[in-house]
Coordinates of C-alpha atoms and ligand atoms in Angstrom, one line a residue:
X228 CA 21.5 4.7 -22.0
X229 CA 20.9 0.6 -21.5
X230 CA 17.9 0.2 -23.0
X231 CA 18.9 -2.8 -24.8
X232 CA 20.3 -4.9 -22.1
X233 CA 20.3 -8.3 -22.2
X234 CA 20.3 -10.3 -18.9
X235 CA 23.8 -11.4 -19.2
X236 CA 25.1 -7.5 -20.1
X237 CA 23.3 -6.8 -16.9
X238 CA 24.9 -9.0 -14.9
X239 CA 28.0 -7.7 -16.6
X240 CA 27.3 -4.2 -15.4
X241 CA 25.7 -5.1 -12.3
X242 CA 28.6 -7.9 -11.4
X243 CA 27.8 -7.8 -7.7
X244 CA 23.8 -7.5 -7.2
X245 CA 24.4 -10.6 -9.8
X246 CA 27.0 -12.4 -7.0
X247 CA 24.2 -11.6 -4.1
X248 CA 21.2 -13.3 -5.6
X249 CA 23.3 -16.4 -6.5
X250 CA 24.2 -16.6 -3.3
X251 CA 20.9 -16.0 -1.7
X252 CA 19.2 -18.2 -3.8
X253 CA 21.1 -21.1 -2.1
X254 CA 19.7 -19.8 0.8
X255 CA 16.2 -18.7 0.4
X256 CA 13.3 -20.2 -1.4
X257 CA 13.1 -17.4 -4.7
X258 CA 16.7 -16.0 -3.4
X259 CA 14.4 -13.4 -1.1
X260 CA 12.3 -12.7 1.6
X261 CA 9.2 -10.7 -0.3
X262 CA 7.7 -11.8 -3.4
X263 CA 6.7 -8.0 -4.1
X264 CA 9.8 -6.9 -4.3
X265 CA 11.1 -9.3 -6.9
X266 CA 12.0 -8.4 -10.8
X267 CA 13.6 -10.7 -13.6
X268 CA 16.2 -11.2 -13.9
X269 CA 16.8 -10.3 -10.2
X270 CA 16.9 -6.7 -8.4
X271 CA 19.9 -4.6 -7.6
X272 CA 20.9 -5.0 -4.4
X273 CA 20.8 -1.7 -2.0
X274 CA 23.6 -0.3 0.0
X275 CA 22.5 3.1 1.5
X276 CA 19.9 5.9 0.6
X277 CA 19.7 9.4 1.7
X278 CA 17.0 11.7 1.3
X279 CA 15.4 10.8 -2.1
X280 CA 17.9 8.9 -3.4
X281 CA 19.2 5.0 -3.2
X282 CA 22.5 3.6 -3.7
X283 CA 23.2 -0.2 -5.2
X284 CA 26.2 -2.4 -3.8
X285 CA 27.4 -1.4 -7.7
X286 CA 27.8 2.3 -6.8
X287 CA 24.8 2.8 -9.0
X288 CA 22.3 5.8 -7.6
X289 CA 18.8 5.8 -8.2
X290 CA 16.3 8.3 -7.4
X291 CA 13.4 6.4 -5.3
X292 CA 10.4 6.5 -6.5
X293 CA 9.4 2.9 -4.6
X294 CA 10.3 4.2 -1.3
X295 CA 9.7 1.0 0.3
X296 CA 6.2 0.9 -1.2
X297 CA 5.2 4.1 0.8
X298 CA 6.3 4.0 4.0
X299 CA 9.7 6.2 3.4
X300 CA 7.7 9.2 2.8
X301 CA 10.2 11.4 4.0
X302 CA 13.0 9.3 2.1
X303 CA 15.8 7.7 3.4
X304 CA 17.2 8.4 6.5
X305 CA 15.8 11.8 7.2
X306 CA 18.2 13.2 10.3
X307 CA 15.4 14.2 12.4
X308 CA 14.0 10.6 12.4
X309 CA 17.7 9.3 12.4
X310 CA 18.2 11.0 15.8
X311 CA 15.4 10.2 17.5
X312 CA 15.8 6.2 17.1
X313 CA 19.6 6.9 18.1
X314 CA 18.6 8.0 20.8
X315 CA 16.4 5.5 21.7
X316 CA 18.2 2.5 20.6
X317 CA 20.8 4.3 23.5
X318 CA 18.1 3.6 25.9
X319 CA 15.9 0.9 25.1
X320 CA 15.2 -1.1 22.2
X321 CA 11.7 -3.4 22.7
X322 CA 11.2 -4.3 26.5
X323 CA 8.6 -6.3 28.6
X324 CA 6.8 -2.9 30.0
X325 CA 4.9 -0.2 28.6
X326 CA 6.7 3.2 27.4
X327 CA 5.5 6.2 27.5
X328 CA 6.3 6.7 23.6
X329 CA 3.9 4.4 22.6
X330 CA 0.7 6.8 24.3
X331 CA 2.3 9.8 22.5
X332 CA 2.1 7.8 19.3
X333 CA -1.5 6.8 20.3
X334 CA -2.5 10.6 21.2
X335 CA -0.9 11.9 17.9
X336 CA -3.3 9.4 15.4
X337 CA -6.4 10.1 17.5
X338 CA -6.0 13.5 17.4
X339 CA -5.6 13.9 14.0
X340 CA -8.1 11.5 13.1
X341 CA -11.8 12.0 14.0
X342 CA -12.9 7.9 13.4
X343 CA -9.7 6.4 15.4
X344 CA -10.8 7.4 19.2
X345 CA -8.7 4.5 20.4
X346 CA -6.1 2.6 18.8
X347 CA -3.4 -0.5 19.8
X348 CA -0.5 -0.8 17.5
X349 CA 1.1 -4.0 16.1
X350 CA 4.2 -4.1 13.7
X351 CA 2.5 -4.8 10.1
X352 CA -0.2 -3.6 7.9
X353 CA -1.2 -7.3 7.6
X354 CA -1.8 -7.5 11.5
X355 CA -3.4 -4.0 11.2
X356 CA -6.3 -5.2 8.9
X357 CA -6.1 -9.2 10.3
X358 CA -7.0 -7.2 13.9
X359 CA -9.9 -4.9 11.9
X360 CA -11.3 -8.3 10.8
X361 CA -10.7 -9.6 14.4
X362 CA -12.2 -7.1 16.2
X363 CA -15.4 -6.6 13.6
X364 CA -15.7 -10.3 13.8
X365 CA -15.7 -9.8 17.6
X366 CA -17.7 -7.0 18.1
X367 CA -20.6 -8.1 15.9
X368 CA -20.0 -12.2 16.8
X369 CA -20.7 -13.0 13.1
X370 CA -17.9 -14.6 10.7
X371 CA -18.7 -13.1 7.1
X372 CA -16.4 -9.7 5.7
X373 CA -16.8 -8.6 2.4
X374 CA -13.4 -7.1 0.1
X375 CA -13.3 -6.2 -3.2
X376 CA -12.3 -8.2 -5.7
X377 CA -8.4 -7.8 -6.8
X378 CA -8.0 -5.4 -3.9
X379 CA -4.4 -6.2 -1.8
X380 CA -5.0 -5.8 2.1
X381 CA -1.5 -8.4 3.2
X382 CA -1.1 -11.6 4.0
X383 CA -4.0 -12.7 5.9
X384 CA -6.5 -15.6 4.5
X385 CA -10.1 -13.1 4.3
X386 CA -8.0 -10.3 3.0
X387 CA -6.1 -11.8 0.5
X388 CA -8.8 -13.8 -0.8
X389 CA -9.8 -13.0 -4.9
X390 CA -6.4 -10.6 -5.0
X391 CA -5.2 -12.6 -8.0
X392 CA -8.6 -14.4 -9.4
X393 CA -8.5 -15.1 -13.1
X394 CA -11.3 -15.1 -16.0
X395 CA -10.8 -18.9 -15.9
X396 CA -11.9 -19.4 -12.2
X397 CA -13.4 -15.4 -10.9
X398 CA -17.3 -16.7 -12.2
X399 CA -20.1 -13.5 -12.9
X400 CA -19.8 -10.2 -12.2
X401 CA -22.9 -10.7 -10.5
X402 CA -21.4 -12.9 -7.8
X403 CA -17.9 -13.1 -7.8
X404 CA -16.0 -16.2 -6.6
X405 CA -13.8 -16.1 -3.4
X406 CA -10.8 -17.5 -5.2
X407 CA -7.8 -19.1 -2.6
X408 CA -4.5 -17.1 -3.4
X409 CA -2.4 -19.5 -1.3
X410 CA -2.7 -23.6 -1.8
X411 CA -4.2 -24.9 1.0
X412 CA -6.6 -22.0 2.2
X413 CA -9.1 -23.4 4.2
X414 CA -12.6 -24.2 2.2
X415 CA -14.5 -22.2 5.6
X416 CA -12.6 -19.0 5.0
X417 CA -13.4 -18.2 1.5
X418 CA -16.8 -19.5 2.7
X419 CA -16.8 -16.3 5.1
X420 CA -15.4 -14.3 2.3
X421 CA -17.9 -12.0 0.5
X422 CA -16.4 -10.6 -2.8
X423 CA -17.9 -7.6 -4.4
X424 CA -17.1 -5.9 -7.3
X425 CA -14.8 -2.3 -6.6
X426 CA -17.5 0.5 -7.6
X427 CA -20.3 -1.9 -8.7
X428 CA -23.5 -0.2 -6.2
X429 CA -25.8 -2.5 -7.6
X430 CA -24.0 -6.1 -7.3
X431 CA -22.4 -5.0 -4.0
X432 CA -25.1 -4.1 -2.3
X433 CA -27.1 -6.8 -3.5
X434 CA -23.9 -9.4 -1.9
X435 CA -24.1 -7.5 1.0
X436 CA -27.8 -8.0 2.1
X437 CA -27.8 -11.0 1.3
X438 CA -24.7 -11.9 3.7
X439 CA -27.0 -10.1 6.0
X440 CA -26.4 -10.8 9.8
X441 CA -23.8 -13.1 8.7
X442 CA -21.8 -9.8 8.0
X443 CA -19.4 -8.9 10.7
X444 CA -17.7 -5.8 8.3
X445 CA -16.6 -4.5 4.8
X446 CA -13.2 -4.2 4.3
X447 CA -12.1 -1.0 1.4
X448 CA -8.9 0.5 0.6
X449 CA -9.9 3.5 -1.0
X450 CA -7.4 3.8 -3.8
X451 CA -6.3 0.2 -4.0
X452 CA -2.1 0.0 -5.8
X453 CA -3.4 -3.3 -7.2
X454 CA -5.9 -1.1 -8.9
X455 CA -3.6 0.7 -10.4
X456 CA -5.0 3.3 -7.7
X457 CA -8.0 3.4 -9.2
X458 CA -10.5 5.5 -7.0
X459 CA -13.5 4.8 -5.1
X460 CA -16.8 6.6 -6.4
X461 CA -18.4 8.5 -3.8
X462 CA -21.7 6.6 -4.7
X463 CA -20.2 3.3 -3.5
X464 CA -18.5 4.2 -0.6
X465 CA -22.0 5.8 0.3
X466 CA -23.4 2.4 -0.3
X467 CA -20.7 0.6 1.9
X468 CA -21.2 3.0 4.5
X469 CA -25.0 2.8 4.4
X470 CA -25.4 -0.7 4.2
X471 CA -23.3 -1.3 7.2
X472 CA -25.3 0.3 9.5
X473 CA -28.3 -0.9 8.2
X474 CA -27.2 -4.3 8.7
X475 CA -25.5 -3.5 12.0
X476 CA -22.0 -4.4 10.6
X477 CA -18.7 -2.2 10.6
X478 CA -17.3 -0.7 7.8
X479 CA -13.4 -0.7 8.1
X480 CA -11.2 1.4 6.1
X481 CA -7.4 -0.3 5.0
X482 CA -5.3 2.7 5.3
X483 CA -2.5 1.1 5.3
X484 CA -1.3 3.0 2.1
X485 CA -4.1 5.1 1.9
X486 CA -3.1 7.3 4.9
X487 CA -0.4 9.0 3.1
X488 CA -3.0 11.1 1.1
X489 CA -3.5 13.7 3.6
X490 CA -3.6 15.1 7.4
X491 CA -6.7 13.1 8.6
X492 CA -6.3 10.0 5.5
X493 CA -8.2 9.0 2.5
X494 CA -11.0 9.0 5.0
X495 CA -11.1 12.9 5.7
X496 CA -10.8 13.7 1.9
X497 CA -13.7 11.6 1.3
X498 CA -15.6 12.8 4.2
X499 CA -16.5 9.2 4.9
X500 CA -16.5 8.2 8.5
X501 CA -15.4 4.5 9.2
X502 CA -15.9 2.3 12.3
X503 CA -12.5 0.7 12.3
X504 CA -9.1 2.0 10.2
X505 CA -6.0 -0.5 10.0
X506 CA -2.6 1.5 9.6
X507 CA 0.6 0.8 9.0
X508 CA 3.7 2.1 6.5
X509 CA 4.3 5.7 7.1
X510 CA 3.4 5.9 10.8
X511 CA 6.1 3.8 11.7
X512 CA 8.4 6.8 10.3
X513 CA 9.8 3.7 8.4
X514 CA 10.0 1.1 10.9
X515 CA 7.9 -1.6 10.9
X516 CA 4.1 -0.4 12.1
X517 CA 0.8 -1.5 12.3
X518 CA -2.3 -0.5 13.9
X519 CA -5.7 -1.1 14.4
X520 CA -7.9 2.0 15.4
X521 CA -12.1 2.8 15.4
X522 CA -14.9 4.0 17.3
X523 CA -14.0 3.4 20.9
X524 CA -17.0 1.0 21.5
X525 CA -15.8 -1.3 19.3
X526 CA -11.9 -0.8 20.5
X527 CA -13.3 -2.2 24.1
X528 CA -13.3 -6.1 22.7
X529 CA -9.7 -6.0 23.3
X530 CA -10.9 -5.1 27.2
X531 CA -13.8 -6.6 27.7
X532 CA -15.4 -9.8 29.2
X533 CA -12.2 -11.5 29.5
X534 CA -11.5 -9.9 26.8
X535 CA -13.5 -10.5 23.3
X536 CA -10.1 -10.2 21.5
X537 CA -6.7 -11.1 22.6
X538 CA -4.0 -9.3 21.4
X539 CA -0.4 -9.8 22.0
X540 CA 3.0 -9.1 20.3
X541 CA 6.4 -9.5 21.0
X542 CA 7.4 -6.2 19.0
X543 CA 3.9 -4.4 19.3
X544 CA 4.8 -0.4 20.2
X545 CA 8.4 -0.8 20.7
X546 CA 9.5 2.6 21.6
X547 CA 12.2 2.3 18.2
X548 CA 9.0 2.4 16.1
X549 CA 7.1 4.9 18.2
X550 CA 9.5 7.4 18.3
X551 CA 10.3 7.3 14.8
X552 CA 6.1 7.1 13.7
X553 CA 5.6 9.9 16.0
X554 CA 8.7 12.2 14.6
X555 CA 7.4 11.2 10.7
X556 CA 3.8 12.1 11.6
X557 CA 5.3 15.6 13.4
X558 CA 7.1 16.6 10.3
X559 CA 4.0 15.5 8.1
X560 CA 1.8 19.0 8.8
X561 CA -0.7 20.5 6.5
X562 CA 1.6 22.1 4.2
X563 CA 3.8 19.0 3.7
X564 CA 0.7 16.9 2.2
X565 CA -0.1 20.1 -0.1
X566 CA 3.1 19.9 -1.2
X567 CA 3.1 16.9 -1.8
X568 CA 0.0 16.9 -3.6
X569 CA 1.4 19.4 -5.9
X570 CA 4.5 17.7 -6.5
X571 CA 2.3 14.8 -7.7
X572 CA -0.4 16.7 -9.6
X573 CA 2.8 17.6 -11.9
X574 CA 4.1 14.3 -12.1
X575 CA 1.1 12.8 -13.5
X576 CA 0.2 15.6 -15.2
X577 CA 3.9 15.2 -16.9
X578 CA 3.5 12.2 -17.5
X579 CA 0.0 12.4 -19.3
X580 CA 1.1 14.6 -21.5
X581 CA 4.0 12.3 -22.7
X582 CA 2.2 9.8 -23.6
X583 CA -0.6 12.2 -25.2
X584 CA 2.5 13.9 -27.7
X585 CA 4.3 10.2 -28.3
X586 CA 0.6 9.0 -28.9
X587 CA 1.1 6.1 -26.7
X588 CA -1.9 4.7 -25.6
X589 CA -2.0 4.6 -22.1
X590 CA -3.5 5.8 -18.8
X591 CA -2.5 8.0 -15.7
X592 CA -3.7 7.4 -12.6
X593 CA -3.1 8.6 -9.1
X594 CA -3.7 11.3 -5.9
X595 CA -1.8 13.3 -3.9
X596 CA 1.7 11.3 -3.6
X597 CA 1.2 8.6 -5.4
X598 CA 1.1 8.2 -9.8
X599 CA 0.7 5.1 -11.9
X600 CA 1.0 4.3 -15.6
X601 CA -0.3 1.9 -17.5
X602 CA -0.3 1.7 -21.2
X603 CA -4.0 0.9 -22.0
X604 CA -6.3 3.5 -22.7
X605 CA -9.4 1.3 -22.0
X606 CA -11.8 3.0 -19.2
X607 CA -12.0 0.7 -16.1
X608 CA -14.0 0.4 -13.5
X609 CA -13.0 -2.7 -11.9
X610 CA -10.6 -5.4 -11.3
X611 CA -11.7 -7.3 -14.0
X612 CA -11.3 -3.9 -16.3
X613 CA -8.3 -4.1 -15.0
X614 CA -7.0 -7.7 -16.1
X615 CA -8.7 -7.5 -19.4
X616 CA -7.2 -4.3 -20.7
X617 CA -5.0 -5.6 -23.0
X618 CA -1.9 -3.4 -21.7
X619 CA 0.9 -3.1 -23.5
X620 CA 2.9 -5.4 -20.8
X621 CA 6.1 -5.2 -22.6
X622 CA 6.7 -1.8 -22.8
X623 CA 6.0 -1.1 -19.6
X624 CA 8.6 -3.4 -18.8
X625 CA 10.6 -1.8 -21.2
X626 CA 10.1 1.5 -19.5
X627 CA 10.5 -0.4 -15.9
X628 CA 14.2 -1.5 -17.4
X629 CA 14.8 1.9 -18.9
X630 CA 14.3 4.0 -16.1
X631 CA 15.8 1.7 -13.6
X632 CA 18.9 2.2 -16.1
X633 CA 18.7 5.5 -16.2
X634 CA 18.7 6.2 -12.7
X635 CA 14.7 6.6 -11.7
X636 CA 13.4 3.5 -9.9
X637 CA 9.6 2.9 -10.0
X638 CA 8.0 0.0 -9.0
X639 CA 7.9 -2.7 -11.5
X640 CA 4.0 -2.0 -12.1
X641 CA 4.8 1.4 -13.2
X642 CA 3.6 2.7 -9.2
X643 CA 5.5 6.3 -8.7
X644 CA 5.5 7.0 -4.7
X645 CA 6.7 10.6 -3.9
X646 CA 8.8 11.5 -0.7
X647 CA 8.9 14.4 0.8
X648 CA 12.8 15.7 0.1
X649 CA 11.4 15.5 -3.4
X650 CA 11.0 18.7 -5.4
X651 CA 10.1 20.3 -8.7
X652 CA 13.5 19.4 -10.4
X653 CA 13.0 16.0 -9.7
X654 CA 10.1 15.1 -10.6
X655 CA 11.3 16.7 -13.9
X656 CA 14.1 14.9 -14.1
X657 CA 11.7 11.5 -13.2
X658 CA 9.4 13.1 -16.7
X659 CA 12.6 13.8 -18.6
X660 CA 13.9 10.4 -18.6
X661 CA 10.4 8.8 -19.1
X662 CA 10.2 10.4 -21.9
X663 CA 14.0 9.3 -23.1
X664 CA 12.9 5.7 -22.6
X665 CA 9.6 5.9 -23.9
X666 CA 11.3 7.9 -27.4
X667 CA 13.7 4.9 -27.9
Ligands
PLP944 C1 -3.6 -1.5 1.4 C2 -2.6 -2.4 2.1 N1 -3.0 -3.1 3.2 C3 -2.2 -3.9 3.9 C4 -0.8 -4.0 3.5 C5 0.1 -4.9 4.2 O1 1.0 -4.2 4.9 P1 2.4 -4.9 5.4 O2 3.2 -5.1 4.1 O3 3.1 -3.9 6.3 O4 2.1 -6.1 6.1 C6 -0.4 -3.3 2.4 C7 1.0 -3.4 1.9 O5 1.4 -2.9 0.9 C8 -1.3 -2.4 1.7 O6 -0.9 -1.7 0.6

C-alpha cells in the first residue's frame, strides 16, 4: 500500500493523469469543468468502467463508490442500458419533434410516484429545482422560497444561497443570513431567499410565517450529501408540510439524489406528500436528466394563460436520455432497492464497527444506498453542527488517499454511493481496506 505518497511520488506512479491536468489546465480555468469533482493534487483521469468498477488512463482499477455522484446506480455501462441508446443513437439522437420515448418516460415516474401526476423533463438537476422554484413562484405569483441552510440543490441563485455560509458571516440561529455563494449574486435574490435552519421546528416555522404571503414554496432535500446525509425528523417535515398549506404555499421536494432511496423516493418512505418534486441523476439511466413534476394544478402554468411559465430546451427529453431513464427505472423494481438497502445497511454497519474497535472517533451516516463517514463523534442536528464539529479533516483525507490507493474510490468527503452490480464481497472488500487504511 501508498499511504505515504507524496504528490510528486504520485505523479510518479500516476505519470499520465499527471500529463492530462497539465495540459488541461492550459485550457480550462481549475484544469476542469466541475468544481465537485476536483481533489489535490489533481484526480486520476478515467478511461472506461464496467459494472462496478472504473479504470484510469494509468491502467489503475478502482471499485466505484462515487458512481458519478449517484446517477450510475446500475454502474457503468450496464448492457441493457448500453443497447437501448445504441439503438437509438441508430435512429435519432435529439430532434426538433416530439418522440414517443419521452411519454413512456413520463408514464413510468407518474406511475410510480403518487405526488408527480404530471411532469416535463429538462437535462439537469439544477433546471429540475430552478423549474420547482419557477413554477411555485408562478403558481402562487409571490417571489420568497425558503431552503435550509448548507443544503446543496445546483447551481441556481435561490438554491444555492447559504450552501457554504460561515460562523464569520451565517448571523443567529434564530434568523439565519442568506449568504451569496457566487460574487455578484444579485442583493434582490438573497432578499427572496428565506434560510431556515435543517430540523429546527421552532425557528423555521417561525421564518416561515413571517415570509407569509410572500412565500411562493419551501424547498427540502430530505437527506442532504452536504449534510453528510443527515436525515430529516419527521416533526419538521410535518411542520414544512403544514405550514405550506396554511400559508397557501408549495412545498417542493429536491429529489434529485434523494430518489434513489426507494420505488416511490424519499417521499414514499417518509409518507410525506409534496406539491412539486425536482428529479434528475438516476432517471436519466446515466445521461444527463432533469425533471420537474407535482400536483397537476400546479403543472398547468407551463399551459396556461399564455402560459405562466415558459419552458424550452434544446436537449429537454431527447429520446438518448429517455430511453436509457426509462430502461434504468425498468430494472430498478422492488427487490432491487431492498437489495440495495441491504447492501448498504452492511456497509455502514461495517464501517461503524471499525471505527468502534480502532476507537476512532467518528460517525456513520446514511440510508438505503448511500453511507458517509465522518470522524467527529459530536451529535448534529444542523449545518452549523456540521461545520463546527471539529472533524478530524486530515485523516479523512488520509483515508480518501488510502483507499483511492488501494483500489476503492469514495468521494473525497468520505460519501459511499452503492450500485446495483455491487454485492456482499464488495462491500467487504470496500470494509476490508478501510480498515487497512485506517490501521496504518
Ligand atoms: C439534491 C441535489 N439537487 C440538485 C442537484 C443538481 O443536479 P445536477 O448536478 O444534475 O445539476 C444535485 C447534484 O448533485 C443534488 O444533489
Amino acid at each position: 500500500m501508498t499511504l505515504s505518497l507524496q504528490k510528486n511520488d504520485t505523479e510518479l506512479l500516476r505519470p499520465r493523469s499527471a500529463d492530462l491536468y497539465r495540459r488541461a489546465q492550459q485550457v480550462m480555468p481549475g484544469g476542469n469543468s466541475r468544481v465537485t469533482i476536483f481533489f489535490p493534487p489533481h484526480p486520476p483521469y478515467a478511461d472506461h468502467g464496467s459494472g462496478c468498477r472504473i479504470t484510469d488512463v494509468d491502467g489503475v482499477e478502482r471499485i466505484d463508490f462515487v458512481n458519478n455522484y449517484s446517477s450510475l446506480i446500475h454502474g457503468h455501462c450496464p448492457p441493457a442500458i448500453v443497447e437501448a441508446v445504441r439503438r437509438q443513437v441508430g435512429d435519432l439522437f435529439a430532434v426538433g419533434l416530439p418522440t414517443e420515448s419521452e411519454i413512456d418516460l413520463a408514464e413510468l415516474i407518474t406511475g410510480r410516484v403518487a405526488s408527480i401526476e404530471h411532469i416535463r423533463f429538462a437535462n439537469s438537476g439544477t433546471e429540475g429545482v430552478m423549474f420547482a422554484v419557477k413554477a411555485a413562484r408562478a403558481f402562487t405569483g409571490r417571489p420568497k422560497i425558503a431552503k435550509i441552510e448548507g443544503a446543496f440543490h445546483g447551481s441556481y441563485d435561490p438554491s444555492e444561497t447559504s450552501l457554504a455560509s460561515t460562523p464569520e458571516n451565517w448571523g443567529g440561529i434564530d434568523r439565519p443570513a442568506a449568504v451569496a455563494l457566487c460574487h455578484g449574486t444579485p442583493a434582490s435574490s438573497l432578499a427572496d431567499t428565506v434560510v431556515i435552519p435543517h430540523n429546527n421546528v421552532e425557528v423555521s416555522r417561525r421564518l416561515l410565517r413571517e415570509a407569509g404571503e410572500q412565500l411562493a414554496g419551501v424547498l427540502i432535500d430530505p437527506l442532504p450529501s452536504r449534510l453528510h446525509f443527515m436525515g430529516t425528523s419527521p416533526e419538521f417535515l410535518a411542520m414544512l408540510r403544514e405550514e405550506t398549506e396554511r400559508l397557501g404555499a408549495l412545498l417542493i421536494f429536491d429529489e434529485v439524489y434523494s430518489f434513489r432511496l426507494g420505488f416511490g423516493g424519499a417521499q414514499e418512505a417518509l409518507g410525506i406528500r409534496p406539491d412539486l418534486t425536482a428529479l434528475g441523476k438516476i432517471i436519466g439511466g446515466g445521461m444527463p436528466v432533469g425533471a420537474v413534476g407535482g400536483r397537476a394544478d400546479v403543472m398547468r402554468v407551463f399551459v396556461e394563460g399564455g402560459p405562466k411559465l415558459v419552458h424550452g430546451g434544446t436537449y429537454n427529453a431527447n429520446p438518448v436520455t429517455m430511453v436509457a431513464g426509462r430502461t434504468a427505472m425498468e430494472m430498478l423494481d422492488r427487490e432491487a432497492f431492498a437489495r440495495l438497502e441491504r447492501l448498504g445497511d452492511r456497509l455502514r454497519a461495517g464501517m461503524a464497527e471499525i471505527l468502534a474497535r480502532r476507537g476512532i472517533a467518528g460517525t456513520v451516516r446514511g440510508q438505503g444506498s448511500l453511507a458517509s463517514i465522518r470522524f467527529s463523534d459530536k451529535p448534529a442536528n444542523d449545518y452549523r453542527d456540521i461545520v463546527t464539529d471539529g472533524a478530524d479533516m486530515e485523516l479523512a483525507a488520509r483515508l480518501h488517499r488510502g483507499l483511492l490507493d488501494s483500489g476503492i474510490f469514495c468521494t473525497s468527503t468520505l460519501l459511499f454511493i452503492l450500485s446495483t452490480p455491487m454485492d456482499e464481497a464488495v462491500i467487504d472488500t470496500a470494509l476490508e481496506r478501510i480498515d487497512a487504511v485506517l490501521a496504518a
